Short mmCIF file of N, CA, C and O in Angstrom, two decimals:
data_model
loop_
_atom_site.label_atom_id
_atom_site.label_comp_id
_atom_site.label_asym_id
_atom_site.label_seq_id
_atom_site.Cartn_x
_atom_site.Cartn_y
_atom_site.Cartn_z
N MET A 191 0.81 -1.21 0.00
CA MET A 191 0.00 0.00 0.00
C MET A 191 0.85 1.28 0.00
O MET A 191 0.57 2.17 -0.77
N PRO A 192 1.90 1.41 0.85
CA PRO A 192 2.71 2.64 0.81
C PRO A 192 3.35 2.85 -0.56
O PRO A 192 3.45 3.99 -1.01
N ARG A 193 3.75 1.78 -1.22
CA ARG A 193 4.40 1.92 -2.52
C ARG A 193 3.43 2.50 -3.55
O ARG A 193 3.80 3.38 -4.32
N ARG A 194 2.22 2.02 -3.55
CA ARG A 194 1.22 2.56 -4.49
C ARG A 194 0.94 4.02 -4.20
O ARG A 194 0.77 4.83 -5.11
N LEU A 195 0.91 4.36 -2.94
CA LEU A 195 0.65 5.74 -2.54
C LEU A 195 1.79 6.66 -2.96
O LEU A 195 1.57 7.77 -3.46
N ILE A 196 3.02 6.20 -2.82
CA ILE A 196 4.19 6.98 -3.25
C ILE A 196 4.12 7.21 -4.76
O ILE A 196 4.33 8.32 -5.24
N LEU A 197 3.82 6.16 -5.51
CA LEU A 197 3.71 6.28 -6.97
C LEU A 197 2.59 7.25 -7.34
O LEU A 197 2.74 8.07 -8.24
N ALA A 198 1.46 7.17 -6.64
CA ALA A 198 0.33 8.06 -6.92
C ALA A 198 0.69 9.51 -6.63
O ALA A 198 0.37 10.41 -7.42
N VAL A 199 1.38 9.76 -5.51
CA VAL A 199 1.78 11.13 -5.15
C VAL A 199 2.70 11.71 -6.23
O VAL A 199 2.53 12.85 -6.65
N LEU A 200 3.66 10.92 -6.69
CA LEU A 200 4.58 11.41 -7.72
C LEU A 200 3.86 11.62 -9.05
O LEU A 200 4.13 12.59 -9.76
N ALA A 201 2.94 10.74 -9.39
CA ALA A 201 2.18 10.90 -10.64
C ALA A 201 1.34 12.17 -10.59
O ALA A 201 1.27 12.92 -11.57
N GLU A 202 0.71 12.42 -9.46
CA GLU A 202 -0.12 13.62 -9.31
C GLU A 202 0.73 14.89 -9.33
O GLU A 202 0.32 15.91 -9.86
N ALA A 203 1.92 14.82 -8.74
CA ALA A 203 2.81 16.00 -8.69
C ALA A 203 3.29 16.36 -10.08
O ALA A 203 3.47 17.54 -10.39
N GLY A 204 3.53 15.36 -10.91
CA GLY A 204 4.00 15.64 -12.27
C GLY A 204 5.42 16.19 -12.31
O GLY A 204 5.83 16.75 -13.32
N THR A 205 6.14 16.05 -11.22
CA THR A 205 7.52 16.53 -11.16
C THR A 205 8.28 15.68 -10.15
O THR A 205 7.74 14.74 -9.57
N HIS A 206 9.52 16.04 -9.91
CA HIS A 206 10.36 15.34 -8.95
C HIS A 206 10.15 15.98 -7.58
O HIS A 206 10.02 17.20 -7.48
N LEU A 207 10.15 15.15 -6.55
CA LEU A 207 9.94 15.65 -5.18
C LEU A 207 11.02 15.10 -4.27
O LEU A 207 11.55 14.01 -4.50
N SER A 208 11.30 15.83 -3.21
CA SER A 208 12.23 15.34 -2.19
C SER A 208 11.51 14.26 -1.38
O SER A 208 10.28 14.24 -1.31
N PRO A 209 12.26 13.36 -0.75
CA PRO A 209 11.62 12.36 0.10
C PRO A 209 10.75 12.99 1.19
O PRO A 209 9.68 12.47 1.52
N MET A 210 11.20 14.11 1.75
CA MET A 210 10.42 14.78 2.79
C MET A 210 9.09 15.28 2.24
O MET A 210 8.06 15.19 2.90
N GLU A 211 9.11 15.82 1.00
CA GLU A 211 7.87 16.31 0.40
C GLU A 211 6.95 15.14 0.06
O GLU A 211 5.73 15.24 0.20
N ILE A 212 7.53 14.04 -0.39
CA ILE A 212 6.71 12.85 -0.66
C ILE A 212 6.03 12.41 0.64
O ILE A 212 4.83 12.15 0.66
N HIS A 213 6.80 12.37 1.72
CA HIS A 213 6.21 11.97 3.00
C HIS A 213 5.11 12.92 3.43
O HIS A 213 4.05 12.50 3.89
N ARG A 214 5.34 14.22 3.26
CA ARG A 214 4.31 15.20 3.64
C ARG A 214 3.01 14.94 2.90
O ARG A 214 1.93 14.93 3.47
N ARG A 215 3.12 14.68 1.60
CA ARG A 215 1.92 14.45 0.78
C ARG A 215 1.27 13.10 1.09
O ARG A 215 0.05 12.98 1.07
N VAL A 216 2.10 12.09 1.35
CA VAL A 216 1.58 10.78 1.72
C VAL A 216 0.85 10.87 3.06
O VAL A 216 -0.23 10.31 3.25
N ALA A 217 1.43 11.62 4.01
CA ALA A 217 0.85 11.75 5.35
C ALA A 217 -0.51 12.45 5.34
O ALA A 217 -1.30 12.25 6.26
N LEU A 218 -0.78 13.24 4.32
CA LEU A 218 -2.11 13.85 4.21
C LEU A 218 -3.19 12.79 4.03
O LEU A 218 -4.34 12.99 4.43
N ARG A 219 -2.82 11.67 3.43
CA ARG A 219 -3.77 10.58 3.19
C ARG A 219 -3.67 9.47 4.24
O ARG A 219 -4.66 8.84 4.55
N ARG A 220 -2.45 9.23 4.68
CA ARG A 220 -2.20 8.15 5.64
C ARG A 220 -1.28 8.68 6.74
O ARG A 220 -0.08 8.43 6.72
N PRO A 221 -1.83 9.45 7.69
CA PRO A 221 -0.99 10.08 8.72
C PRO A 221 -0.17 9.10 9.55
O PRO A 221 0.86 9.48 10.12
N GLU A 222 -0.58 7.85 9.60
CA GLU A 222 0.14 6.87 10.42
C GLU A 222 1.45 6.40 9.77
O GLU A 222 2.29 5.80 10.44
N LEU A 223 1.65 6.69 8.49
CA LEU A 223 2.87 6.26 7.82
C LEU A 223 4.05 7.15 8.23
O LEU A 223 3.99 8.37 8.09
N GLN A 224 5.08 6.54 8.74
CA GLN A 224 6.27 7.24 9.19
C GLN A 224 7.15 7.62 8.00
O GLN A 224 7.10 6.98 6.95
N ALA A 225 7.96 8.65 8.17
CA ALA A 225 8.90 9.06 7.12
C ALA A 225 9.83 7.91 6.75
O ALA A 225 10.14 7.70 5.58
N SER A 226 10.26 7.13 7.73
CA SER A 226 11.16 6.01 7.45
C SER A 226 10.51 4.98 6.53
O SER A 226 11.18 4.39 5.69
N THR A 227 9.21 4.80 6.65
CA THR A 227 8.49 3.87 5.77
C THR A 227 8.50 4.40 4.34
O THR A 227 8.72 3.64 3.39
N VAL A 228 8.30 5.69 4.19
CA VAL A 228 8.32 6.30 2.86
C VAL A 228 9.72 6.18 2.26
O VAL A 228 9.88 5.79 1.10
N TYR A 229 10.75 6.48 3.05
CA TYR A 229 12.14 6.39 2.56
C TYR A 229 12.47 4.97 2.11
O TYR A 229 13.02 4.76 1.03
N ARG A 230 12.14 3.98 2.94
CA ARG A 230 12.45 2.58 2.61
C ARG A 230 11.72 2.13 1.35
O ARG A 230 12.29 1.48 0.49
N ASN A 231 10.45 2.49 1.24
CA ASN A 231 9.67 2.07 0.08
C ASN A 231 10.11 2.79 -1.19
O ASN A 231 10.13 2.20 -2.27
N ALA A 232 10.48 4.05 -1.07
CA ALA A 232 11.01 4.77 -2.23
C ALA A 232 12.32 4.14 -2.70
O ALA A 232 12.57 4.00 -3.90
N ALA A 233 13.15 3.73 -1.75
CA ALA A 233 14.42 3.07 -2.10
C ALA A 233 14.15 1.75 -2.81
O ALA A 233 14.82 1.41 -3.81
N THR A 234 13.17 1.00 -2.34
CA THR A 234 12.81 -0.27 -2.98
C THR A 234 12.29 -0.02 -4.40
O THR A 234 12.69 -0.72 -5.35
N LEU A 235 11.44 0.97 -4.57
CA LEU A 235 10.90 1.29 -5.90
C LEU A 235 12.01 1.75 -6.84
O LEU A 235 11.98 1.47 -8.03
N THR A 236 13.01 2.43 -6.30
CA THR A 236 14.16 2.87 -7.10
C THR A 236 14.98 1.65 -7.53
O THR A 236 15.36 1.54 -8.70
N ARG A 237 15.24 0.75 -6.60
CA ARG A 237 16.01 -0.47 -6.94
C ARG A 237 15.32 -1.28 -8.02
O ARG A 237 15.97 -1.91 -8.84
N HIS A 238 14.00 -1.27 -8.04
CA HIS A 238 13.23 -2.03 -9.03
C HIS A 238 12.98 -1.24 -10.31
O HIS A 238 12.28 -1.71 -11.21
N GLY A 239 13.53 -0.04 -10.40
CA GLY A 239 13.45 0.74 -11.63
C GLY A 239 12.18 1.53 -11.84
O GLY A 239 11.97 2.10 -12.91
N LEU A 240 11.30 1.59 -10.85
CA LEU A 240 10.06 2.35 -11.00
C LEU A 240 10.25 3.83 -10.69
O LEU A 240 9.48 4.68 -11.15
N LEU A 241 11.27 4.13 -9.89
CA LEU A 241 11.62 5.50 -9.56
C LEU A 241 13.09 5.72 -9.87
O LEU A 241 13.85 4.77 -10.00
N HIS A 242 13.47 6.97 -9.97
CA HIS A 242 14.88 7.34 -10.10
C HIS A 242 15.11 8.56 -9.22
O HIS A 242 14.15 9.23 -8.82
N SER A 243 16.36 8.81 -8.92
CA SER A 243 16.66 9.97 -8.08
C SER A 243 17.92 10.65 -8.58
O SER A 243 18.74 10.04 -9.27
N PHE A 244 18.05 11.92 -8.23
CA PHE A 244 19.26 12.67 -8.50
C PHE A 244 19.36 13.79 -7.47
O PHE A 244 18.38 14.13 -6.81
N ASP A 245 20.56 14.30 -7.30
CA ASP A 245 20.79 15.37 -6.34
C ASP A 245 20.75 16.72 -7.04
O ASP A 245 21.32 16.88 -8.12
N HIS A 246 20.06 17.66 -6.42
CA HIS A 246 19.95 19.01 -6.96
C HIS A 246 19.78 19.98 -5.80
O HIS A 246 18.93 19.79 -4.94
N ALA A 247 20.63 21.00 -5.77
CA ALA A 247 20.55 22.07 -4.77
C ALA A 247 20.56 21.51 -3.35
O ALA A 247 19.83 21.97 -2.48
N GLY A 248 21.38 20.48 -3.13
CA GLY A 248 21.50 19.92 -1.80
C GLY A 248 20.40 18.96 -1.40
O GLY A 248 20.35 18.50 -0.26
N LEU A 249 19.49 18.66 -2.31
CA LEU A 249 18.40 17.73 -2.03
C LEU A 249 18.47 16.55 -2.97
O LEU A 249 18.90 16.68 -4.12
N THR A 250 18.01 15.40 -2.49
CA THR A 250 17.78 14.28 -3.38
C THR A 250 16.35 14.42 -3.87
O THR A 250 15.43 14.62 -3.08
N LEU A 251 16.17 14.38 -5.17
CA LEU A 251 14.84 14.47 -5.76
C LEU A 251 14.50 13.13 -6.40
O LEU A 251 15.35 12.49 -7.01
N ILE A 252 13.25 12.73 -6.25
CA ILE A 252 12.78 11.44 -6.74
C ILE A 252 11.69 11.68 -7.77
O ILE A 252 10.81 12.53 -7.59
N GLY A 253 11.74 10.90 -8.85
CA GLY A 253 10.72 11.00 -9.89
C GLY A 253 10.37 9.64 -10.45
O GLY A 253 11.06 8.65 -10.20
N LEU A 254 9.31 9.60 -11.22
CA LEU A 254 8.88 8.36 -11.87
C LEU A 254 9.83 8.01 -13.01
O LEU A 254 10.34 8.90 -13.69
N SER A 255 10.01 6.74 -13.23
CA SER A 255 10.90 6.27 -14.30
C SER A 255 10.10 5.71 -15.48
O SER A 255 10.57 4.81 -16.15
N GLY A 256 8.94 6.23 -15.73
CA GLY A 256 8.06 5.70 -16.76
C GLY A 256 8.65 5.71 -18.15
O GLY A 256 8.36 4.84 -18.96
N HIS A 257 9.48 6.68 -18.46
CA HIS A 257 10.10 6.77 -19.78
C HIS A 257 11.53 7.24 -19.61
O HIS A 257 11.82 8.05 -18.71
N PRO A 258 12.45 6.75 -20.43
CA PRO A 258 13.84 7.20 -20.31
C PRO A 258 13.94 8.71 -20.60
O PRO A 258 13.45 9.17 -21.63
N HIS A 259 14.51 9.44 -19.67
CA HIS A 259 14.61 10.88 -19.85
C HIS A 259 15.82 11.43 -19.10
O HIS A 259 16.40 10.76 -18.27
N HIS A 260 16.15 12.66 -19.44
CA HIS A 260 17.21 13.39 -18.78
C HIS A 260 16.58 14.64 -18.15
O HIS A 260 15.40 14.91 -18.36
N HIS A 261 17.37 15.38 -17.39
CA HIS A 261 16.84 16.55 -16.68
C HIS A 261 17.59 17.80 -17.08
O HIS A 261 18.82 17.84 -17.02
N LEU A 262 16.84 18.81 -17.49
CA LEU A 262 17.39 20.14 -17.75
C LEU A 262 17.12 20.96 -16.49
O LEU A 262 15.97 21.15 -16.10
N VAL A 263 18.18 21.42 -15.84
CA VAL A 263 18.05 22.13 -14.57
C VAL A 263 18.48 23.58 -14.76
O VAL A 263 19.59 23.85 -15.21
N CYS A 264 17.59 24.51 -14.43
CA CYS A 264 17.91 25.93 -14.53
C CYS A 264 18.68 26.35 -13.28
O CYS A 264 18.20 26.21 -12.16
N ASP A 265 19.88 26.89 -13.49
CA ASP A 265 20.71 27.34 -12.38
C ASP A 265 20.19 28.62 -11.75
O ASP A 265 20.63 28.98 -10.66
N ILE A 266 19.26 29.28 -12.40
CA ILE A 266 18.75 30.56 -11.89
C ILE A 266 17.51 30.35 -11.02
O ILE A 266 17.48 30.72 -9.85
N CYS A 267 16.48 29.71 -11.58
CA CYS A 267 15.23 29.53 -10.84
C CYS A 267 15.11 28.14 -10.20
O CYS A 267 14.23 27.92 -9.38
N GLY A 268 15.99 27.21 -10.60
CA GLY A 268 15.94 25.86 -10.03
C GLY A 268 14.93 24.95 -10.69
O GLY A 268 14.74 23.82 -10.26
N GLY A 269 14.24 25.45 -11.71
CA GLY A 269 13.26 24.63 -12.41
C GLY A 269 13.88 23.41 -13.06
O GLY A 269 15.04 23.43 -13.47
N ILE A 270 13.11 22.34 -13.13
CA ILE A 270 13.57 21.08 -13.73
C ILE A 270 12.60 20.70 -14.83
O ILE A 270 11.38 20.66 -14.62
N THR A 271 13.14 20.44 -16.01
CA THR A 271 12.35 20.01 -17.15
C THR A 271 12.90 18.69 -17.65
O THR A 271 14.10 18.54 -17.79
N ASP A 272 12.01 17.74 -17.88
CA ASP A 272 12.45 16.46 -18.43
C ASP A 272 12.58 16.58 -19.94
O ASP A 272 11.79 17.28 -20.59
N ILE A 273 13.57 15.90 -20.49
CA ILE A 273 13.75 15.81 -21.93
C ILE A 273 13.90 14.33 -22.27
O ILE A 273 14.70 13.63 -21.63
N PRO A 274 13.11 13.81 -23.21
CA PRO A 274 13.22 12.39 -23.56
C PRO A 274 14.65 12.04 -23.98
O PRO A 274 15.31 12.83 -24.67
N SER A 275 15.11 10.88 -23.58
CA SER A 275 16.46 10.42 -23.92
C SER A 275 16.67 10.43 -25.43
O SER A 275 17.75 10.76 -25.90
N SER A 276 15.63 10.08 -26.18
CA SER A 276 15.77 10.04 -27.63
C SER A 276 16.04 11.43 -28.20
O SER A 276 16.78 11.56 -29.18
N ASP A 277 15.48 12.48 -27.59
CA ASP A 277 15.73 13.84 -28.07
C ASP A 277 17.18 14.24 -27.85
O ASP A 277 17.81 14.85 -28.72
N LEU A 278 17.73 13.89 -26.68
CA LEU A 278 19.12 14.22 -26.41
C LEU A 278 20.04 13.40 -27.32
O LEU A 278 21.01 13.92 -27.85
N ALA A 279 19.71 12.13 -27.52
CA ALA A 279 20.52 11.28 -28.39
C ALA A 279 20.54 11.85 -29.81
O ALA A 279 21.59 11.89 -30.46
N ALA A 280 19.38 12.33 -30.29
CA ALA A 280 19.32 12.91 -31.64
C ALA A 280 20.15 14.18 -31.72
O ALA A 280 20.84 14.42 -32.72
N ALA A 281 20.11 14.99 -30.65
CA ALA A 281 20.89 16.24 -30.65
C ALA A 281 22.38 15.96 -30.64
O ALA A 281 23.17 16.72 -31.21
N LEU A 282 22.79 14.89 -30.00
CA LEU A 282 24.21 14.55 -29.88
C LEU A 282 24.69 13.63 -30.99
O LEU A 282 25.89 13.34 -31.08
N ASP A 283 23.76 13.17 -31.82
CA ASP A 283 24.12 12.23 -32.88
C ASP A 283 25.24 12.81 -33.75
O ASP A 283 25.15 13.91 -34.27
N GLY A 284 26.30 12.07 -33.86
CA GLY A 284 27.42 12.49 -34.70
C GLY A 284 28.41 13.38 -33.98
O GLY A 284 29.45 13.71 -34.53
N LEU A 285 28.11 13.80 -32.75
CA LEU A 285 29.05 14.61 -31.99
C LEU A 285 30.05 13.69 -31.30
O LEU A 285 29.67 12.91 -30.43
N PRO A 286 31.29 13.73 -31.71
CA PRO A 286 32.27 12.83 -31.08
C PRO A 286 32.59 13.30 -29.66
O PRO A 286 32.95 14.44 -29.45
N LEU A 287 32.42 12.41 -28.72
CA LEU A 287 32.74 12.73 -27.33
C LEU A 287 34.17 12.26 -27.05
O LEU A 287 34.63 11.27 -27.62
N PRO A 288 34.88 12.96 -26.19
CA PRO A 288 36.29 12.62 -25.91
C PRO A 288 36.46 11.16 -25.48
O PRO A 288 35.65 10.62 -24.73
N GLY A 289 37.54 10.55 -25.97
CA GLY A 289 37.90 9.20 -25.56
C GLY A 289 36.90 8.14 -25.94
O GLY A 289 36.85 7.09 -25.32
N GLY A 290 36.06 8.42 -26.93
CA GLY A 290 35.05 7.44 -27.34
C GLY A 290 33.93 7.29 -26.33
O GLY A 290 33.18 6.31 -26.35
N PHE A 291 33.78 8.27 -25.45
CA PHE A 291 32.75 8.22 -24.40
C PHE A 291 31.37 8.14 -25.03
O PHE A 291 31.10 8.77 -26.05
N GLN A 292 30.48 7.35 -24.42
CA GLN A 292 29.11 7.24 -24.89
C GLN A 292 28.18 7.42 -23.70
O GLN A 292 28.37 6.79 -22.66
N LEU A 293 27.18 8.28 -23.86
CA LEU A 293 26.21 8.49 -22.79
C LEU A 293 25.27 7.30 -22.68
O LEU A 293 24.92 6.69 -23.69
N SER A 294 24.86 7.00 -21.46
CA SER A 294 23.86 5.96 -21.26
C SER A 294 22.48 6.58 -21.37
O SER A 294 22.33 7.80 -21.39
N GLY A 295 21.49 5.74 -21.43
CA GLY A 295 20.11 6.22 -21.48
C GLY A 295 19.58 6.62 -20.12
O GLY A 295 18.45 7.03 -20.00
N ASN A 296 20.41 6.50 -19.09
CA ASN A 296 19.97 6.85 -17.74
C ASN A 296 19.98 8.36 -17.55
O ASN A 296 20.61 9.09 -18.31
N ALA A 297 19.30 8.79 -16.52
CA ALA A 297 19.08 10.21 -16.29
C ALA A 297 20.39 10.99 -16.17
O ALA A 297 21.19 10.77 -15.27
N GLN A 298 20.59 11.90 -17.09
CA GLN A 298 21.70 12.85 -17.04
C GLN A 298 21.15 14.17 -16.50
O GLN A 298 19.99 14.49 -16.70
N LEU A 299 22.00 14.92 -15.86
CA LEU A 299 21.63 16.22 -15.33
C LEU A 299 22.35 17.28 -16.16
O LEU A 299 23.57 17.35 -16.16
N LEU A 300 21.58 18.07 -16.91
CA LEU A 300 22.14 19.11 -17.77
C LEU A 300 21.76 20.46 -17.18
O LEU A 300 20.59 20.74 -16.96
N ARG A 301 22.76 21.28 -16.89
CA ARG A 301 22.53 22.55 -16.21
C ARG A 301 22.63 23.71 -17.20
O ARG A 301 23.36 23.64 -18.16
N GLY A 302 21.91 24.76 -16.91
CA GLY A 302 21.95 25.95 -17.75
C GLY A 302 20.90 26.95 -17.28
O GLY A 302 20.61 27.04 -16.09
N ALA A 303 20.32 27.68 -18.21
CA ALA A 303 19.29 28.67 -17.90
C ALA A 303 18.06 28.38 -18.75
O ALA A 303 18.17 28.21 -19.97
N CYS A 304 16.90 28.34 -18.12
CA CYS A 304 15.66 28.10 -18.86
C CYS A 304 15.30 29.33 -19.70
O CYS A 304 15.86 30.42 -19.50
N GLY A 305 14.39 29.16 -20.63
CA GLY A 305 14.00 30.24 -21.52
C GLY A 305 13.47 31.46 -20.79
O GLY A 305 13.79 32.59 -21.13
N ARG A 306 12.65 31.23 -19.75
CA ARG A 306 12.08 32.36 -19.00
C ARG A 306 13.17 33.17 -18.31
O ARG A 306 13.20 34.39 -18.38
N CYS A 307 14.11 32.47 -17.66
CA CYS A 307 15.20 33.18 -16.97
C CYS A 307 16.12 33.88 -17.96
O CYS A 307 16.61 34.97 -17.67
N ARG A 308 16.36 33.27 -19.10
CA ARG A 308 17.19 33.93 -20.11
C ARG A 308 16.51 35.20 -20.59
O ARG A 308 17.16 36.24 -20.75
N GLN A 309 15.20 35.16 -20.80
CA GLN A 309 14.46 36.35 -21.24
C GLN A 309 14.49 37.42 -20.15
O GLN A 309 14.65 38.60 -20.44
N ASP A 310 14.36 37.01 -18.88
CA ASP A 310 14.43 37.97 -17.77
C ASP A 310 15.80 38.64 -17.73
O ASP A 310 15.89 39.85 -17.50
N ARG A 311 16.86 37.87 -17.95
CA ARG A 311 18.21 38.44 -17.97
C ARG A 311 18.36 39.45 -19.10
O ARG A 311 18.95 40.51 -18.91
N ILE A 312 17.81 39.12 -20.26
CA ILE A 312 17.88 40.03 -21.41
C ILE A 312 17.13 41.32 -21.08
O ILE A 312 17.61 42.42 -21.34
N ALA A 313 15.95 41.19 -20.48
CA ALA A 313 15.14 42.37 -20.14
C ALA A 313 15.87 43.25 -19.12
O ALA A 313 15.88 44.48 -19.25
N ILE A 314 16.49 42.63 -18.12
CA ILE A 314 17.23 43.39 -17.12
C ILE A 314 18.42 44.09 -17.76
O ILE A 314 18.70 45.26 -17.50
N HIS A 315 19.12 43.38 -18.63
CA HIS A 315 20.27 43.96 -19.35
C HIS A 315 19.80 45.16 -20.17
O HIS A 315 20.46 46.21 -20.19
N ASP A 316 18.68 45.02 -20.88
CA ASP A 316 18.15 46.11 -21.69
C ASP A 316 17.77 47.32 -20.85
O ASP A 316 18.02 48.48 -21.24
N LEU A 317 17.19 47.08 -19.67
CA LEU A 317 16.84 48.18 -18.77
C LEU A 317 18.07 48.92 -18.30
O LEU A 317 18.11 50.15 -18.27
N LYS A 318 19.11 48.17 -17.94
CA LYS A 318 20.35 48.79 -17.48
C LYS A 318 21.03 49.57 -18.60
O LYS A 318 21.65 50.59 -18.35
N ALA A 319 20.87 49.08 -19.82
CA ALA A 319 21.51 49.73 -20.96
C ALA A 319 20.66 50.89 -21.49
O ALA A 319 21.09 51.62 -22.38
N GLY A 320 19.46 51.04 -20.96
CA GLY A 320 18.59 52.12 -21.39
C GLY A 320 17.93 51.87 -22.74
O GLY A 320 17.54 52.81 -23.44
N VAL A 321 17.81 50.60 -23.10
CA VAL A 321 17.19 50.25 -24.39
C VAL A 321 15.70 50.28 -24.27
O VAL A 321 15.07 49.96 -23.36
#
């Protein structure tokens, strides 16, 4: 039962959540479930490939593993956007990586600036420049 609830919470969230946030949301439905139960069950679901995790901004974030994807992380606002593995593979197709390195289909963390933050930076720059 806790495992199904964890999966449901993540599906409803539509994004990656910290274990503490998963527990908070699970506890709204099942207050008797301890944080340790959520942590153990999330770890089991990760071992079985139903969930995946990565570290971002000092937190471990957990998400559903329904489709192979990578994560685009904005260094400015902290937003996380999933990109299908096939899209990244197509973008890198033919790009020789050093030493014959090949990326796996597992979650990669790609950092940069999202479109909204880039536009905000441009607007601020224009204001400072008097444009």
